Amino acid sequence: MRIGVPKETAANERRVALTPDVAGRLVKAGLSVVVERGAGEAASFGDDAYGAAGATPVATAAEAFGSDIVLKVQPPSVQEARLCREGSALVALFQPAAERESVSQLAARRVTAFSLALLPRITRAQPMDVLSSQATVAGYKAVLLAAVATGRFFPMLVTAAGTLTPARVLVLGAGVAGLQAIATARRLGAVVSAFDVRAAVKEQVESLGAKFLEMQIGEQAEAAGGYAKQLSEETHRRELAFLAQQVKDADIVITTAAIPGKRAPILITADAVGGMKPGSVIVDLAVETGGNCELAVAGTDVSRNGVLILGPVNLPSTLPYHASQMYARNISSFLLHVTRDGKLVVDFDDEIMRETCVTYAGEVRKS
């Protein structure tokens, strides 16, 4: 079986689906791996490293896409989908509803396509969990962006000019990205507090040295798989009022709240931004799915009443070396799960395969 790794073509995407060390492991497992020349260059993985690991560099994307299974980070473009060999397979990270044209083209080519964004939250799938690994990168980098943007130190400093107080950081949402943001801000010396509608995460927040802000929710706020669920209108109104008071004291707010398959919930209104201190910074990690801050704009920095609101997109790509390492380990675990004796084994009795398969036998299964 031949595994193909094309160079990512999406704007500003610097990650690669397989790193040389992981490619080497797949080769030792009996698979043939071809990598388009330059595919790992932006992530600091050269063609020579792939060759030394046993992979074969190829000159064109068409050669990589002509493989039995194609591994990508971003979803394929329509043009890339047309390069896939009929009856082949593809694994990438995407939401089918946002890629309807490419998904239709994959189905037309009878490509068996899998999206790792659809992995079920079960123990067996943990080694394949790209959403968690890439969220780790995003949470870490969000704090660094805030540290650069703010006009103050993170730690308390005792200097000849007197004592400087530490930055106060508020993290909204204590999933993987939020917990990593808490840990990173604490390492930099900030005083950190966090809020999440799921009371179950309190212990995790406090174990990282942050204060957990509690609010009486009065309803079930956790859905299957441990994700937060959408609150009732009345509870959400109370939540907005509660958070409007909390952000007043924060120097930096990092928002990470998401609801799978839905628009990100608004947690910071324009009025709440108006109540914040001049010089405060908001980093909205949910901006790509609508944003937690009402004023956030994807890919743009917005200034309102002296408050700077950052809307970074695709943060994992800004740390491509380690983001690619984690992604490659995740996707190789998935690959070894769905193949046996050098062949793709489609078994819809298997929950992992059933939930992640987007197209099969010319039909769209997830849209």
mmCIF file of C-alpha atoms in Angstrom:
data_model
loop_
_atom_site.group_PDB
_atom_site.id
_atom_site.type_symbol
_atom_site.label_atom_id
_atom_site.label_comp_id
_atom_site.label_asym_id
_atom_site.label_seq_id
_atom_site.Cartn_x
_atom_site.Cartn_y
_atom_site.Cartn_z
ATOM 1 C CA MET A 1 0.000 0.000 0.000
ATOM 2 C CA ARG A 2 1.307 3.424 -0.943
ATOM 3 C CA ILE A 3 0.743 6.425 1.336
ATOM 4 C CA GLY A 4 0.980 9.864 -0.279
ATOM 5 C CA VAL A 5 1.772 13.160 1.465
ATOM 6 C CA PRO A 6 1.268 16.225 -0.750
ATOM 7 C CA LYS A 7 2.456 19.717 0.103
ATOM 8 C CA GLU A 8 -0.251 21.796 1.776
ATOM 9 C CA THR A 9 -1.550 24.532 -0.539
ATOM 10 C CA ALA A 10 -3.973 26.420 1.737
ATOM 11 C CA ALA A 11 -2.932 30.005 2.452
ATOM 12 C CA ASN A 12 -0.511 30.334 5.394
ATOM 13 C CA GLU A 13 -0.562 26.598 6.127
ATOM 14 C CA ARG A 14 2.928 25.524 7.215
ATOM 15 C CA ARG A 15 2.195 22.118 8.718
ATOM 16 C CA VAL A 16 2.761 18.758 7.037
ATOM 17 C CA ALA A 17 0.695 15.612 7.571
ATOM 18 C CA LEU A 18 3.666 13.279 8.174
ATOM 19 C CA THR A 19 7.048 14.060 9.726
ATOM 20 C CA PRO A 20 10.146 12.028 8.764
ATOM 21 C CA ASP A 21 10.231 10.020 11.998
ATOM 22 C CA VAL A 22 6.587 8.973 11.685
ATOM 23 C CA ALA A 23 7.016 8.247 7.972
ATOM 24 C CA GLY A 24 9.887 5.983 8.948
ATOM 25 C CA ARG A 25 7.703 4.073 11.372
ATOM 26 C CA LEU A 26 5.092 3.496 8.673
ATOM 27 C CA VAL A 27 7.772 2.237 6.291
ATOM 28 C CA LYS A 28 8.969 -0.204 8.974
ATOM 29 C CA ALA A 29 5.353 -1.330 9.340
ATOM 30 C CA GLY A 30 5.437 -2.399 5.682
ATOM 31 C CA LEU A 31 3.848 0.616 4.011
ATOM 32 C CA SER A 32 5.346 2.600 1.135
ATOM 33 C CA VAL A 33 5.415 6.380 1.713
ATOM 34 C CA VAL A 34 5.837 9.052 -0.968
ATOM 35 C CA VAL A 35 6.180 12.730 -0.055
ATOM 36 C CA GLU A 36 5.913 15.649 -2.457
ATOM 37 C CA ARG A 37 9.182 17.573 -2.558
ATOM 38 C CA GLY A 38 9.092 20.566 -0.217
ATOM 39 C CA ALA A 39 6.048 19.281 1.687
ATOM 40 C CA GLY A 40 7.803 19.564 5.046
ATOM 41 C CA GLU A 41 10.012 22.544 4.287
ATOM 42 C CA ALA A 42 7.842 25.176 6.013
ATOM 43 C CA ALA A 43 7.848 23.023 9.152
ATOM 44 C CA SER A 44 11.663 22.552 8.999
ATOM 45 C CA PHE A 45 11.536 18.967 7.696
ATOM 46 C CA GLY A 46 13.706 18.639 4.589
ATOM 47 C CA ASP A 47 13.392 16.169 1.730
ATOM 48 C CA ASP A 48 16.666 14.514 2.756
ATOM 49 C CA ALA A 49 15.209 13.679 6.182
ATOM 50 C CA TYR A 50 12.258 11.919 4.555
ATOM 51 C CA GLY A 51 14.589 10.029 2.254
ATOM 52 C CA ALA A 52 16.768 8.949 5.179
ATOM 53 C CA ALA A 53 13.652 7.656 6.958
ATOM 54 C CA GLY A 54 12.773 5.434 4.013
ATOM 55 C CA ALA A 55 10.130 7.624 2.334
ATOM 56 C CA THR A 56 10.390 8.517 -1.357
ATOM 57 C CA PRO A 57 10.308 12.199 -2.355
ATOM 58 C CA VAL A 58 8.274 12.783 -5.548
ATOM 59 C CA ALA A 59 8.334 15.798 -7.830
ATOM 60 C CA THR A 60 4.632 16.601 -8.192
ATOM 61 C CA ALA A 61 1.434 16.766 -6.192
ATOM 62 C CA ALA A 62 -0.210 14.467 -8.737
ATOM 63 C CA GLU A 63 2.207 11.675 -7.796
ATOM 64 C CA ALA A 64 1.351 12.040 -4.104
ATOM 65 C CA PHE A 65 -2.393 12.263 -4.771
ATOM 66 C CA GLY A 66 -2.171 9.156 -6.937
ATOM 67 C CA SER A 67 -1.441 7.029 -3.860
ATOM 68 C CA ASP A 68 -3.701 4.436 -2.254
ATOM 69 C CA ILE A 69 -4.222 6.673 0.795
ATOM 70 C CA VAL A 70 -3.503 10.415 0.834
ATOM 71 C CA LEU A 71 -2.731 12.131 4.144
ATOM 72 C CA LYS A 72 -3.330 15.877 4.493
ATOM 73 C CA VAL A 73 -3.760 18.556 7.137
ATOM 74 C CA GLN A 74 -6.209 20.882 5.409
ATOM 75 C CA PRO A 75 -9.149 19.593 3.347
ATOM 76 C CA PRO A 76 -8.385 19.078 -0.333
ATOM 77 C CA SER A 77 -9.385 21.771 -2.792
ATOM 78 C CA VAL A 78 -11.706 20.751 -5.619
ATOM 79 C CA GLN A 79 -8.679 20.590 -7.919
ATOM 80 C CA GLU A 80 -6.819 18.374 -5.449
ATOM 81 C CA ALA A 81 -9.839 16.106 -5.049
ATOM 82 C CA ARG A 82 -9.775 15.573 -8.813
ATOM 83 C CA LEU A 83 -6.156 14.398 -8.529
ATOM 84 C CA CYS A 84 -7.139 11.564 -6.191
ATOM 85 C CA ARG A 85 -7.111 8.174 -7.862
ATOM 86 C CA GLU A 86 -10.553 6.676 -8.253
ATOM 87 C CA GLY A 87 -11.230 4.234 -5.428
ATOM 88 C CA SER A 88 -8.425 5.580 -3.236
ATOM 89 C CA ALA A 89 -8.736 6.998 0.300
ATOM 90 C CA LEU A 90 -7.958 10.337 1.936
ATOM 91 C CA VAL A 91 -7.529 11.431 5.555
ATOM 92 C CA ALA A 92 -7.549 15.108 6.587
ATOM 93 C CA LEU A 93 -8.945 17.522 9.155
ATOM 94 C CA PHE A 94 -12.129 19.319 8.076
ATOM 95 C CA GLN A 95 -15.800 19.935 8.687
ATOM 96 C CA PRO A 96 -17.774 18.377 5.797
ATOM 97 C CA ALA A 97 -20.473 21.063 5.933
ATOM 98 C CA ALA A 98 -17.865 23.724 5.183
ATOM 99 C CA GLU A 99 -16.341 21.799 2.263
ATOM 100 C CA ARG A 100 -19.387 20.662 0.308
ATOM 101 C CA GLU A 101 -17.890 21.105 -3.164
ATOM 102 C CA SER A 102 -14.722 19.187 -2.344
ATOM 103 C CA VAL A 103 -16.725 16.472 -0.573
ATOM 104 C CA SER A 104 -18.958 16.088 -3.640
ATOM 105 C CA GLN A 105 -15.897 15.776 -5.853
ATOM 106 C CA LEU A 106 -14.388 13.138 -3.565
ATOM 107 C CA ALA A 107 -17.632 11.161 -3.728
ATOM 108 C CA ALA A 108 -17.683 11.476 -7.509
ATOM 109 C CA ARG A 109 -14.171 10.003 -7.603
ATOM 110 C CA ARG A 110 -15.361 7.195 -5.287
ATOM 111 C CA VAL A 111 -12.743 8.225 -2.761
ATOM 112 C CA THR A 112 -13.181 6.925 0.786
ATOM 113 C CA ALA A 113 -12.593 10.158 2.721
ATOM 114 C CA PHE A 114 -12.137 10.464 6.470
ATOM 115 C CA SER A 115 -12.173 13.617 8.587
ATOM 116 C CA LEU A 116 -10.348 13.539 11.896
ATOM 117 C CA ALA A 117 -12.505 16.461 13.038
ATOM 118 C CA LEU A 118 -15.299 13.897 13.498
ATOM 119 C CA LEU A 119 -13.460 11.489 15.798
ATOM 120 C CA PRO A 120 -15.674 10.211 18.618
ATOM 121 C CA ARG A 121 -14.623 11.092 22.170
ATOM 122 C CA ILE A 122 -13.806 7.560 23.242
ATOM 123 C CA THR A 123 -10.723 6.079 24.877
ATOM 124 C CA ARG A 124 -9.665 4.096 21.802
ATOM 125 C CA ALA A 125 -9.555 7.282 19.729
ATOM 126 C CA GLN A 126 -7.331 9.294 22.069
ATOM 127 C CA PRO A 127 -4.061 8.572 20.208
ATOM 128 C CA MET A 128 -5.756 9.913 17.043
ATOM 129 C CA ASP A 129 -7.212 13.076 18.611
ATOM 130 C CA VAL A 130 -5.876 15.834 16.367
ATOM 131 C CA LEU A 131 -8.337 18.407 17.713
ATOM 132 C CA SER A 132 -6.822 18.125 21.185
ATOM 133 C CA SER A 133 -3.222 18.143 19.984
ATOM 134 C CA GLN A 134 -3.730 21.197 17.788
ATOM 135 C CA ALA A 135 -5.766 22.954 20.501
ATOM 136 C CA THR A 136 -2.754 22.537 22.782
ATOM 137 C CA VAL A 137 -0.698 24.535 20.294
ATOM 138 C CA ALA A 138 -3.378 27.209 19.963
ATOM 139 C CA GLY A 139 -3.780 27.679 23.717
ATOM 140 C CA TYR A 140 -0.031 28.078 24.182
ATOM 141 C CA LYS A 141 0.405 30.503 21.282
ATOM 142 C CA ALA A 142 -2.588 32.625 22.332
ATOM 143 C CA VAL A 143 -0.799 33.538 25.562
ATOM 144 C CA LEU A 144 2.354 34.462 23.663
ATOM 145 C CA LEU A 145 0.336 36.718 21.347
ATOM 146 C CA ALA A 146 -1.215 38.390 24.384
ATOM 147 C CA ALA A 147 2.205 38.834 26.004
ATOM 148 C CA VAL A 148 3.466 40.621 22.901
ATOM 149 C CA ALA A 149 0.351 42.782 22.545
ATOM 150 C CA THR A 150 -0.012 43.896 26.160
ATOM 151 C CA GLY A 151 1.855 46.875 27.525
ATOM 152 C CA ARG A 152 2.710 45.195 30.802
ATOM 153 C CA PHE A 153 4.838 42.404 32.260
ATOM 154 C CA PHE A 154 3.202 39.064 33.055
ATOM 155 C CA PRO A 155 5.113 38.337 36.302
ATOM 156 C CA MET A 156 5.449 40.480 39.398
ATOM 157 C CA LEU A 157 8.835 42.198 39.318
ATOM 158 C CA VAL A 158 10.702 43.763 42.198
ATOM 159 C CA THR A 159 12.988 46.409 40.725
ATOM 160 C CA ALA A 160 15.041 49.407 41.796
ATOM 161 C CA ALA A 161 12.087 51.462 40.574
ATOM 162 C CA GLY A 162 9.680 49.631 42.868
ATOM 163 C CA THR A 163 7.427 46.595 42.642
ATOM 164 C CA LEU A 164 5.440 45.957 39.451
ATOM 165 C CA THR A 165 2.221 43.988 39.882
ATOM 166 C CA PRO A 166 1.598 40.843 37.791
ATOM 167 C CA ALA A 167 -0.818 40.735 34.884
ATOM 168 C CA ARG A 168 -4.303 39.412 35.587
ATOM 169 C CA VAL A 169 -5.326 36.853 32.974
ATOM 170 C CA LEU A 170 -8.853 35.503 32.551
ATOM 171 C CA VAL A 171 -9.391 32.359 30.449
ATOM 172 C CA LEU A 172 -12.908 31.579 29.244
ATOM 173 C CA GLY A 173 -13.417 27.912 28.469
ATOM 174 C CA ALA A 174 -11.377 25.178 30.146
ATOM 175 C CA GLY A 175 -11.081 22.629 27.386
ATOM 176 C CA VAL A 176 -7.690 21.588 25.997
ATOM 177 C CA ALA A 177 -6.863 25.035 24.585
ATOM 178 C CA GLY A 178 -8.060 26.805 27.718
ATOM 179 C CA LEU A 179 -6.104 24.568 30.070
ATOM 180 C CA GLN A 180 -2.951 25.051 28.017
ATOM 181 C CA ALA A 181 -3.520 28.827 28.064
ATOM 182 C CA ILE A 182 -3.872 28.707 31.859
ATOM 183 C CA ALA A 183 -0.682 26.667 32.238
ATOM 184 C CA THR A 184 1.297 28.942 29.917
ATOM 185 C CA ALA A 185 0.103 32.163 31.570
ATOM 186 C CA ARG A 186 0.968 30.732 34.972
ATOM 187 C CA ARG A 187 4.461 29.779 33.774
ATOM 188 C CA LEU A 188 4.933 33.400 32.703
ATOM 189 C CA GLY A 189 3.994 34.548 36.192
ATOM 190 C CA ALA A 190 0.498 35.932 35.673
ATOM 191 C CA VAL A 191 -2.363 35.738 38.179
ATOM 192 C CA VAL A 192 -4.871 33.539 36.359
ATOM 193 C CA SER A 193 -8.580 32.896 36.768
ATOM 194 C CA ALA A 194 -10.837 30.808 34.539
ATOM 195 C CA PHE A 195 -14.503 30.249 33.822
ATOM 196 C CA ASP A 196 -16.357 27.319 32.297
ATOM 197 C CA VAL A 197 -20.015 26.325 32.436
ATOM 198 C CA ARG A 198 -18.926 22.747 33.208
ATOM 199 C CA ALA A 199 -18.345 22.502 36.951
ATOM 200 C CA ALA A 200 -16.449 19.238 36.391
ATOM 201 C CA VAL A 201 -13.386 21.118 35.111
ATOM 202 C CA LYS A 202 -12.916 23.071 38.356
ATOM 203 C CA GLU A 203 -10.394 20.577 39.708
ATOM 204 C CA GLN A 204 -8.302 20.717 36.517
ATOM 205 C CA VAL A 205 -8.254 24.525 36.569
ATOM 206 C CA GLU A 206 -7.220 24.673 40.211
ATOM 207 C CA SER A 207 -4.547 22.003 39.730
ATOM 208 C CA LEU A 208 -2.822 24.424 37.349
ATOM 209 C CA GLY A 209 -2.758 27.158 39.978
ATOM 210 C CA ALA A 210 -5.659 29.223 38.645
ATOM 211 C CA LYS A 211 -8.812 30.404 40.401
ATOM 212 C CA PHE A 212 -12.047 28.886 39.108
ATOM 213 C CA LEU A 213 -14.865 31.425 38.811
ATOM 214 C CA GLU A 214 -18.145 29.817 39.798
ATOM 215 C CA MET A 215 -21.612 30.799 38.691
ATOM 216 C CA GLN A 216 -24.859 29.028 39.462
ATOM 217 C CA ILE A 217 -25.820 27.513 36.106
ATOM 218 C CA GLY A 218 -28.943 25.661 37.241
ATOM 219 C CA GLU A 219 -29.059 23.326 34.235
ATOM 220 C CA GLN A 220 -27.079 20.526 32.587
ATOM 221 C CA ALA A 221 -24.192 22.275 30.821
ATOM 222 C CA GLU A 222 -22.226 19.247 29.655
ATOM 223 C CA ALA A 223 -23.103 17.190 26.585
ATOM 224 C CA ALA A 224 -22.012 13.714 25.571
ATOM 225 C CA GLY A 225 -18.257 13.361 25.250
ATOM 226 C CA GLY A 226 -17.580 16.037 27.863
ATOM 227 C CA TYR A 227 -18.197 19.008 25.582
ATOM 228 C CA ALA A 228 -20.075 22.106 26.737
ATOM 229 C CA LYS A 229 -23.646 22.411 25.480
ATOM 230 C CA GLN A 230 -25.701 25.421 24.522
ATOM 231 C CA LEU A 231 -27.343 27.125 27.506
ATOM 232 C CA SER A 232 -30.926 28.306 27.728
ATOM 233 C CA GLU A 233 -31.577 31.935 26.793
ATOM 234 C CA GLU A 234 -32.142 32.989 30.399
ATOM 235 C CA THR A 235 -29.017 31.250 31.698
ATOM 236 C CA HIS A 236 -26.960 32.743 28.875
ATOM 237 C CA ARG A 237 -28.203 36.231 29.817
ATOM 238 C CA ARG A 238 -27.017 35.673 33.383
ATOM 239 C CA GLU A 239 -23.726 34.309 32.075
ATOM 240 C CA LEU A 240 -23.126 37.471 30.004
ATOM 241 C CA ALA A 241 -23.838 39.695 32.994
ATOM 242 C CA PHE A 242 -21.512 37.624 35.188
ATOM 243 C CA LEU A 243 -18.663 37.751 32.672
ATOM 244 C CA ALA A 244 -19.132 41.480 32.042
ATOM 245 C CA GLN A 245 -18.193 42.001 35.690
ATOM 246 C CA GLN A 246 -15.229 39.611 35.523
ATOM 247 C CA VAL A 247 -13.579 41.133 32.447
ATOM 248 C CA LYS A 248 -13.491 44.581 34.084
ATOM 249 C CA ASP A 249 -10.583 43.508 36.282
ATOM 250 C CA ALA A 250 -8.670 41.540 33.641
ATOM 251 C CA ASP A 251 -5.609 42.789 31.796
ATOM 252 C CA ILE A 252 -5.818 39.905 29.332
ATOM 253 C CA VAL A 253 -8.789 37.726 28.370
ATOM 254 C CA ILE A 254 -8.318 34.557 26.316
ATOM 255 C CA THR A 255 -11.507 32.992 25.016
ATOM 256 C CA THR A 256 -11.661 29.366 23.890
ATOM 257 C CA ALA A 257 -15.316 28.333 24.285
ATOM 258 C CA ALA A 258 -16.793 26.203 21.527
ATOM 259 C CA ILE A 259 -19.859 24.023 20.982
ATOM 260 C CA PRO A 260 -19.316 21.199 18.445
ATOM 261 C CA GLY A 261 -21.259 21.747 15.234
ATOM 262 C CA LYS A 262 -22.593 25.147 16.308
ATOM 263 C CA ARG A 263 -21.548 28.768 16.273
ATOM 264 C CA ALA A 264 -19.247 29.684 19.142
ATOM 265 C CA PRO A 265 -21.221 31.284 22.015
ATOM 266 C CA ILE A 266 -20.925 35.025 22.582
ATOM 267 C CA LEU A 267 -19.383 35.522 26.018
ATOM 268 C CA ILE A 268 -18.110 39.110 25.820
ATOM 269 C CA THR A 269 -20.531 41.676 24.426
ATOM 270 C CA ALA A 270 -19.594 45.038 22.948
ATOM 271 C CA ASP A 271 -20.902 46.660 26.142
ATOM 272 C CA ALA A 272 -18.653 44.400 28.225
ATOM 273 C CA VAL A 273 -15.649 45.464 26.142
ATOM 274 C CA GLY A 274 -16.628 49.072 26.851
ATOM 275 C CA GLY A 275 -16.331 48.330 30.579
ATOM 276 C CA MET A 276 -12.783 46.963 30.320
ATOM 277 C CA LYS A 277 -9.635 48.904 31.218
ATOM 278 C CA PRO A 278 -7.779 50.742 28.438
ATOM 279 C CA GLY A 279 -4.750 48.670 27.436
ATOM 280 C CA SER A 280 -6.554 45.375 28.016
ATOM 281 C CA VAL A 281 -6.142 42.615 25.415
ATOM 282 C CA ILE A 282 -8.634 39.972 24.267
ATOM 283 C CA VAL A 283 -7.434 36.953 22.253
ATOM 284 C CA ASP A 284 -10.434 35.177 20.721
ATOM 285 C CA LEU A 285 -9.508 31.610 19.805
ATOM 286 C CA ALA A 286 -13.096 30.872 18.770
ATOM 287 C CA VAL A 287 -13.118 33.557 16.071
ATOM 288 C CA GLU A 288 -13.044 31.009 13.227
ATOM 289 C CA THR A 289 -16.437 29.662 14.335
ATOM 290 C CA GLY A 290 -18.047 33.040 14.986
ATOM 291 C CA GLY A 291 -16.093 34.239 18.010
ATOM 292 C CA ASN A 292 -16.687 34.504 21.767
ATOM 293 C CA CYS A 293 -16.242 38.280 21.665
ATOM 294 C CA GLU A 294 -18.940 40.183 19.817
ATOM 295 C CA LEU A 295 -16.346 42.547 18.297
ATOM 296 C CA ALA A 296 -13.763 39.962 17.191
ATOM 297 C CA VAL A 297 -12.994 39.688 13.471
ATOM 298 C CA ALA A 298 -11.205 36.655 12.028
ATOM 299 C CA GLY A 299 -7.658 37.430 10.974
ATOM 300 C CA THR A 300 -7.863 41.045 12.134
ATOM 301 C CA ASP A 301 -6.853 43.083 15.179
ATOM 302 C CA VAL A 302 -9.653 45.386 16.351
ATOM 303 C CA SER A 303 -9.231 48.286 18.773
ATOM 304 C CA ARG A 304 -12.274 49.548 20.664
ATOM 305 C CA ASN A 305 -12.208 52.006 23.568
ATOM 306 C CA GLY A 306 -8.535 51.286 24.148
ATOM 307 C CA VAL A 307 -9.079 47.513 24.237
ATOM 308 C CA LEU A 308 -7.217 45.436 21.634
ATOM 309 C CA ILE A 309 -9.134 42.407 20.321
ATOM 310 C CA LEU A 310 -7.082 39.812 18.443
ATOM 311 C CA GLY A 311 -8.792 37.338 16.102
ATOM 312 C CA PRO A 312 -6.008 34.913 15.140
ATOM 313 C CA VAL A 313 -6.743 32.121 12.654
ATOM 314 C CA ASN A 314 -4.997 28.761 12.278
ATOM 315 C CA LEU A 315 -2.652 29.298 15.216
ATOM 316 C CA PRO A 316 -1.276 25.725 15.075
ATOM 317 C CA SER A 317 0.290 26.581 11.723
ATOM 318 C CA THR A 318 2.383 29.288 13.409
ATOM 319 C CA LEU A 319 4.229 26.584 15.376
ATOM 320 C CA PRO A 320 4.550 24.132 12.486
ATOM 321 C CA TYR A 321 7.395 21.973 13.814
ATOM 322 C CA HIS A 322 5.708 20.676 16.956
ATOM 323 C CA ALA A 323 2.181 20.986 15.549
ATOM 324 C CA SER A 324 3.229 18.724 12.656
ATOM 325 C CA GLN A 325 4.875 16.257 15.021
ATOM 326 C CA MET A 326 1.695 15.843 17.027
ATOM 327 C CA TYR A 327 -0.529 15.779 13.940
ATOM 328 C CA ALA A 328 1.642 13.116 12.298
ATOM 329 C CA ARG A 329 1.466 10.873 15.376
ATOM 330 C CA ASN A 330 -2.321 11.282 15.491
ATOM 331 C CA ILE A 331 -2.905 10.596 11.800
ATOM 332 C CA SER A 332 -0.540 7.602 11.740
ATOM 333 C CA SER A 333 -2.434 6.076 14.678
ATOM 334 C CA PHE A 334 -5.641 6.484 12.680
ATOM 335 C CA LEU A 335 -4.028 5.054 9.560
ATOM 336 C CA LEU A 336 -2.821 1.942 11.360
ATOM 337 C CA HIS A 337 -6.311 1.542 12.856
ATOM 338 C CA VAL A 338 -8.088 1.496 9.480
ATOM 339 C CA THR A 339 -5.577 -0.643 7.596
ATOM 340 C CA ARG A 340 -4.724 -4.306 7.963
ATOM 341 C CA ASP A 341 -2.125 -6.350 6.081
ATOM 342 C CA GLY A 342 -1.453 -3.438 3.738
ATOM 343 C CA LYS A 343 -5.116 -2.816 2.847
ATOM 344 C CA LEU A 344 -7.799 -0.343 3.894
ATOM 345 C CA VAL A 345 -10.451 -2.244 5.851
ATOM 346 C CA VAL A 346 -13.805 -0.455 5.899
ATOM 347 C CA ASP A 347 -15.845 -1.648 8.864
ATOM 348 C CA PHE A 348 -18.776 0.523 9.862
ATOM 349 C CA ASP A 349 -19.350 -1.582 12.961
ATOM 350 C CA ASP A 350 -16.250 0.193 14.256
ATOM 351 C CA GLU A 351 -17.317 3.487 15.858
ATOM 352 C CA ILE A 352 -14.145 5.326 14.893
ATOM 353 C CA MET A 353 -14.484 4.462 11.225
ATOM 354 C CA ARG A 354 -18.247 4.964 11.170
ATOM 355 C CA GLU A 355 -18.091 8.460 12.667
ATOM 356 C CA THR A 356 -15.134 9.758 10.652
ATOM 357 C CA CYS A 357 -16.034 8.433 7.189
ATOM 358 C CA VAL A 358 -17.352 11.308 5.057
ATOM 359 C CA THR A 359 -17.585 9.638 1.636
ATOM 360 C CA TYR A 360 -17.692 5.964 0.647
ATOM 361 C CA ALA A 361 -18.568 4.039 -2.527
ATOM 362 C CA GLY A 362 -19.568 7.206 -4.347
ATOM 363 C CA GLU A 363 -21.901 8.445 -1.626
ATOM 364 C CA VAL A 364 -21.654 11.307 0.867
ATOM 365 C CA ARG A 365 -22.155 9.909 4.372
ATOM 366 C CA LYS A 366 -21.542 13.105 6.385
ATOM 367 C CA SER A 367 -22.533 16.568 5.214
#
